[in-house]
Structures are given as structure tokens and as C-alpha cells.
């Protein structure tokens, strides 16, 4: 039985079979053809399927040798083209996963690693009763952060200044909202008046205690001494407050997804993105300081005439990841299948269809998996419907659309997962990569936009993804080769340690400097 859960009912597949337009940068057979060849596959002759299957079967030792050679490279930048000698089918197989059975291969038992090996001290007590006596298959837990972002008082040069933030929207679990809240904790140490402002219509009621309606801005902010930071990510009415502000101004750019990804499935979102892109062009030269949360984003602004742009890497508060994971998610970690996790909003640029193709390849290779897709498809229900239909026609009974989840449940998914898989083609930073490192998950991610910058030489970076069989073989090798798996996670731990040791207060003081008033 097809088991593909969603948080809200989705429209019928048939009405939207060709809803997604071709998008620049997508591999051949992109969104428009997610379902186009599924039916034709079932009509192929058994002889042709068996021939195709035979062409895939290659040397297991050859693949392992290539992977181990890649491991020795300093950057761990593993390109899919290195797997050519394993004789995986050439060409674009994204829509032609064969239904022939492959020879059975021995695979390791995926016992669920005891949760306390990857959680905080607080969470260990909660999980201790789940699986006492289990061996730690993930190695030692990540050591606690040695230096948290300090909340020391600001320098004397800026003592009188309150720093306010303007955001286009505020909702629980949103990366920009989380960053604004983390920055606000520091700014309020400098001045209790420091606030976050957001248009009322895009303000989550659950955040009313922490984020102010934009209508109250003039009552609190003083242009004679205060500074505002505009989080620029999409078109919004909040930009008017920025334009009318006569005091010191800072732009913090989070990148804007190209509208073409949303034109067919979410026209309203596409229009907001177009508006945001136009705003980016119009706001060039209007700020006293310009920041971006990655060098990739900074380069984009500089190309639009913004001049020198400073990089403030995305601030990801990690305290919420220490919440005890929700026990009822335990069912997805029964050890019978390898759990592949992706966390992100249901946007076409995230390329969920690539994740589904990879899972289909793994299933045909007789490597049982469970694909856990956690994130909201609010506003992109058509896209979700197409994805559900694709998973059903490929016979994937363990492809789960889990929808948005509260933090305790999200932590449980991270804890239950065996690998974090990201095939997104547009990311300004990709916060879930850092979160996956916190839970000690090996990461396989597509080399796009700011992803390699965020990984910084850790994880497994996929250069090409036209052929899902190649990535599937890589994933299986990571799961069955303990030495390789450990080496990948060791590099990620070093990257996470570097990120955790940031002195955010010092960074902000240096970036703000002596702003004019």
C-alpha cells in the first residue's frame, strides 16, 4: 500500500500533470516530466529491463576503492563522475528507474544508534530507557560547545544605540526568524529597547511576545540614535519602514530564490520574489553597512553594484536542538531500513523529486530505505501533489511527507536518521546542514550556490546528479562502510566546532563600527 503522508490534503495529481515549467539549471526531464516516463517504464519488455539491470552490475571492490581514494583528498569534494568505473548506467536515468530485481547484496543491519550518542546531556536521560545496552555505532558524541556566543556588553562607542531588526515574516522554525531572535538577545544586552518588527499579516501569533507588529515601529525606534537592520529576502511592506528611516541603516541579505521556480505552482510567491529582486536593485547604495550571510550572497550583491559587502555567516541558535526529542517518533527508527532525512520548505528549488529518484534507485538495489521529508508545503500544494504521484508510481511505500513539525519532533527525526540528503539547487546558506552536523549525521549534498561554503570541506559534495544510481551507490557505501562513515563524520565535527566557536558579539561590533546618526 502506498504510504505517503502529508499534513494537509493535496489536490488530485491528474489536474497538474504538467504544471511545473522548465526551470533553468534543472537536468533534462525536470519538473515537467516527473511523471512522464513512469508509465512507459512499466510497458518495457522483461528482456530490456534485465539487459539494463545487467549493465548496472559492476565491481563492488572498484566502487569501494574509488570512494576510499576520494576520502584521502583534502577537501572531501567527491564528484559523482569518479564512479564511472563502477559501470553504472550512463545518461539521464531520472525518470527511468527500472523495475527489474537486482542480485541480492549483503548489507549491514541498520540498528538504530542509541539516541544519547548524538544529543545533549539533558536528552540522554529521556532516551536512556528506550534502548539500554545498545552499542554506539556512531562513535563518540559530539563534545559540548566550548564557547557559546557571549552576550558581553557592547563597546563604549555604541552604548547609546539600540539596534532594531525588520523582517518580512516571522514564524517558528524559519531560519531568518531564528537568526533575528538570536541577534536580538545580543542587541537587548546593549539596549533593552532593541526590537524585531514584522508586518502583522505575516507575524506568527506564537511569536507576539518576541516580535513587534510593524505598526508600532515609530513609537519605539528613534532615528537620532538607533540603527535598523533590514533582513532582505523577499518583497514586503516592511521595506517602506526602511526607506522612510532617517537614521543608520544596515542591509542583511539572505538571497532571493529565482521566481521561475514558483511561477506555475505558487504564482503569489513568485510575484513576491520578483518584487524582492526589484527591491534589491533599488536599495543599492541606500545602506551605511551591507552584510550577507554567505560569500555567495555577497558576490550576488556586489554584482548588482552594492560595493564591498561584509559576510556575517547565518546565525543558527543551537540551543533548541538540545530539546529532548519526542518519543513517539521512535517508530521510524525500528532498524529495518536506513532513514534518509531532508528538512526544508516544500519549494521546487529544493528538488524533492531528485530525492525520490535516489530512493527509488536504492530500493531497486535491494537496499531498504525510508525517506523522511520534513517541512511545510503551504502554498505549494500542487508541487506536493506531483511528488506524491511520482512516489506512488515508482512503488515507494516508505516515502513520507511529514509536513512541518514542532522542534521536539524535528529533533527526533534528526536523531532517528542515518543520513542527511540534500539535492537543492538554490541555497543562500542551508541551515539544516549545520543542524545535521549537530546530530552527527553524515551529509550528502549537491554542489550548488552556498552549499559548499557551508560544508567548508566536510560532508560529501555531489558534483553531478543526472544519474541517481551513482548517488544511490555512494549512499549505500557510506552506510555499509564504517571506516568511510566515521571519516565523513569526523570532518563534519571539525567544521561544526569551527562554527560553534564564533564570537558573535565581537563580529557584530566589528561589522557595525561607528555608524553615522
PDB file of C-alpha atoms in Angstrom, residues 400-501:
ATOM      1  CA  UNK A 400       6.961  10.026   3.933  1.00  0.00           C
ATOM      2  CA  UNK A 401       5.905  13.670   3.629  1.00  0.00           C
ATOM      3  CA  UNK A 402       5.903  14.580   7.307  1.00  0.00           C
ATOM      4  CA  UNK A 403       4.930  18.241   6.994  1.00  0.00           C
ATOM      5  CA  UNK A 404       6.090  20.924   9.441  1.00  0.00           C
ATOM      6  CA  UNK A 405       6.917  19.629  12.899  1.00  0.00           C
ATOM      7  CA  UNK A 406       7.498  21.251  16.307  1.00  0.00           C
ATOM      8  CA  UNK A 407      11.091  21.379  17.481  1.00  0.00           C
ATOM      9  CA  UNK A 408      10.937  18.338  19.774  1.00  0.00           C
ATOM     10  CA  UNK A 409       9.641  16.187  16.901  1.00  0.00           C
ATOM     11  CA  UNK A 410      12.155  17.632  14.450  1.00  0.00           C
ATOM     12  CA  UNK A 411      14.921  16.727  16.887  1.00  0.00           C
ATOM     13  CA  UNK A 412      13.524  13.186  16.991  1.00  0.00           C
ATOM     14  CA  UNK A 413      13.717  12.925  13.190  1.00  0.00           C
ATOM     15  CA  UNK A 414      17.318  14.099  13.242  1.00  0.00           C
ATOM     16  CA  UNK A 415      18.072  11.558  15.964  1.00  0.00           C
ATOM     17  CA  UNK A 416      16.387   8.692  14.107  1.00  0.00           C
ATOM     18  CA  UNK A 417      18.036   9.442  10.742  1.00  0.00           C
ATOM     19  CA  UNK A 418      21.043   7.604   9.321  1.00  0.00           C
ATOM     20  CA  UNK A 419      21.972  10.188   6.691  1.00  0.00           C
ATOM     21  CA  UNK A 420      21.038  13.733   5.660  1.00  0.00           C
ATOM     22  CA  UNK A 421      20.401  14.022   1.910  1.00  0.00           C
ATOM     23  CA  UNK A 422      20.130  17.402   0.175  1.00  0.00           C
ATOM     24  CA  UNK A 423      19.771  17.841  -3.591  1.00  0.00           C
ATOM     25  CA  UNK A 424      18.682  21.507  -3.510  1.00  0.00           C
ATOM     26  CA  UNK A 425      19.762  23.676  -6.442  1.00  0.00           C
ATOM     27  CA  UNK A 426      19.429  27.070  -4.784  1.00  0.00           C
ATOM     28  CA  UNK A 427      20.611  27.836  -1.247  1.00  0.00           C
ATOM     29  CA  UNK A 428      21.876  31.064   0.274  1.00  0.00           C
ATOM     30  CA  UNK A 429      23.313  29.139   3.235  1.00  0.00           C
ATOM     31  CA  UNK A 430      21.245  25.988   4.086  1.00  0.00           C
ATOM     32  CA  UNK A 431      20.897  25.956   7.873  1.00  0.00           C
ATOM     33  CA  UNK A 432      19.790  22.273   8.093  1.00  0.00           C
ATOM     34  CA  UNK A 433      23.315  21.243   7.073  1.00  0.00           C
ATOM     35  CA  UNK A 434      24.663  22.690  10.324  1.00  0.00           C
ATOM     36  CA  UNK A 435      21.792  21.138  12.270  1.00  0.00           C
ATOM     37  CA  UNK A 436      22.570  17.728  10.752  1.00  0.00           C
ATOM     38  CA  UNK A 437      26.170  18.108  11.925  1.00  0.00           C
ATOM     39  CA  UNK A 438      24.933  18.728  15.472  1.00  0.00           C
ATOM     40  CA  UNK A 439      23.195  15.331  15.352  1.00  0.00           C
ATOM     41  CA  UNK A 440      26.297  13.716  13.828  1.00  0.00           C
ATOM     42  CA  UNK A 441      24.577  12.687  10.598  1.00  0.00           C
ATOM     43  CA  UNK A 442      26.750  12.046   7.538  1.00  0.00           C
ATOM     44  CA  UNK A 443      25.726  14.529   4.836  1.00  0.00           C
ATOM     45  CA  UNK A 444      25.405  14.003   1.085  1.00  0.00           C
ATOM     46  CA  UNK A 445      24.604  17.280  -0.685  1.00  0.00           C
ATOM     47  CA  UNK A 446      24.525  18.673  -4.210  1.00  0.00           C
ATOM     48  CA  UNK A 447      27.169  21.257  -5.081  1.00  0.00           C
ATOM     49  CA  UNK A 448      25.010  24.348  -5.607  1.00  0.00           C
ATOM     50  CA  UNK A 449      25.204  28.013  -4.593  1.00  0.00           C
ATOM     51  CA  UNK A 450      26.313  28.379  -0.946  1.00  0.00           C
ATOM     52  CA  UNK A 451      26.196  24.671  -0.018  1.00  0.00           C
ATOM     53  CA  UNK A 452      29.954  24.020  -0.467  1.00  0.00           C
ATOM     54  CA  UNK A 453      30.680  27.187   1.520  1.00  0.00           C
ATOM     55  CA  UNK A 454      28.507  25.976   4.396  1.00  0.00           C
ATOM     56  CA  UNK A 455      30.021  22.494   4.373  1.00  0.00           C
ATOM     57  CA  UNK A 456      33.529  24.008   4.172  1.00  0.00           C
ATOM     58  CA  UNK A 457      35.239  20.808   3.075  1.00  0.00           C
ATOM     59  CA  UNK A 458      33.101  18.444   5.140  1.00  0.00           C
ATOM     60  CA  UNK A 459      30.332  16.050   4.146  1.00  0.00           C
ATOM     61  CA  UNK A 460      30.100  14.511   0.685  1.00  0.00           C
ATOM     62  CA  UNK A 461      29.620  17.039  -2.107  1.00  0.00           C
ATOM     63  CA  UNK A 462      27.940  15.705  -5.253  1.00  0.00           C
ATOM     64  CA  UNK A 463      29.034  17.460  -8.443  1.00  0.00           C
ATOM     65  CA  UNK A 464      26.547  15.810 -10.818  1.00  0.00           C
ATOM     66  CA  UNK A 465      23.152  14.222 -10.229  1.00  0.00           C
ATOM     67  CA  UNK A 466      21.692  13.410 -13.643  1.00  0.00           C
ATOM     68  CA  UNK A 467      22.027   9.723 -12.803  1.00  0.00           C
ATOM     69  CA  UNK A 468      20.505   8.758  -9.417  1.00  0.00           C
ATOM     70  CA  UNK A 469      22.164   5.332  -9.464  1.00  0.00           C
ATOM     71  CA  UNK A 470      25.547   6.900  -8.837  1.00  0.00           C
ATOM     72  CA  UNK A 471      24.389   8.787  -5.763  1.00  0.00           C
ATOM     73  CA  UNK A 472      22.490   5.730  -4.537  1.00  0.00           C
ATOM     74  CA  UNK A 473      25.657   3.637  -4.708  1.00  0.00           C
ATOM     75  CA  UNK A 474      27.532   6.351  -2.817  1.00  0.00           C
ATOM     76  CA  UNK A 475      24.900   6.368  -0.068  1.00  0.00           C
ATOM     77  CA  UNK A 476      24.944   2.614   0.287  1.00  0.00           C
ATOM     78  CA  UNK A 477      28.716   2.607   0.552  1.00  0.00           C
ATOM     79  CA  UNK A 478      28.574   5.258   3.257  1.00  0.00           C
ATOM     80  CA  UNK A 479      26.103   3.168   5.234  1.00  0.00           C
ATOM     81  CA  UNK A 480      27.909  -0.157   4.806  1.00  0.00           C
ATOM     82  CA  UNK A 481      31.485   1.053   5.231  1.00  0.00           C
ATOM     83  CA  UNK A 482      32.034   2.054   8.900  1.00  0.00           C
ATOM     84  CA  UNK A 483      35.501   3.482   8.212  1.00  0.00           C
ATOM     85  CA  UNK A 484      34.210   5.739   5.477  1.00  0.00           C
ATOM     86  CA  UNK A 485      31.183   6.775   7.516  1.00  0.00           C
ATOM     87  CA  UNK A 486      33.349   7.650  10.503  1.00  0.00           C
ATOM     88  CA  UNK A 487      35.782   9.678   8.388  1.00  0.00           C
ATOM     89  CA  UNK A 488      32.953  11.767   6.924  1.00  0.00           C
ATOM     90  CA  UNK A 489      31.503  12.479  10.353  1.00  0.00           C
ATOM     91  CA  UNK A 490      34.924  13.365  11.779  1.00  0.00           C
ATOM     92  CA  UNK A 491      35.340  16.083   9.174  1.00  0.00           C
ATOM     93  CA  UNK A 492      31.855  17.381   9.898  1.00  0.00           C
ATOM     94  CA  UNK A 493      32.649  17.552  13.613  1.00  0.00           C
ATOM     95  CA  UNK A 494      35.672  19.719  12.897  1.00  0.00           C
ATOM     96  CA  UNK A 495      33.539  22.005  10.731  1.00  0.00           C
ATOM     97  CA  UNK A 496      30.869  22.221  13.437  1.00  0.00           C
ATOM     98  CA  UNK A 497      33.485  23.034  16.052  1.00  0.00           C
ATOM     99  CA  UNK A 498      34.691  25.963  13.945  1.00  0.00           C
ATOM    100  CA  UNK A 499      31.140  27.243  13.585  1.00  0.00           C
ATOM    101  CA  UNK A 500      30.376  26.921  17.296  1.00  0.00           C
ATOM    102  CA  UNK A 501      33.462  28.842  18.365  1.00  0.00           C
TER     103      UNK A 501
END
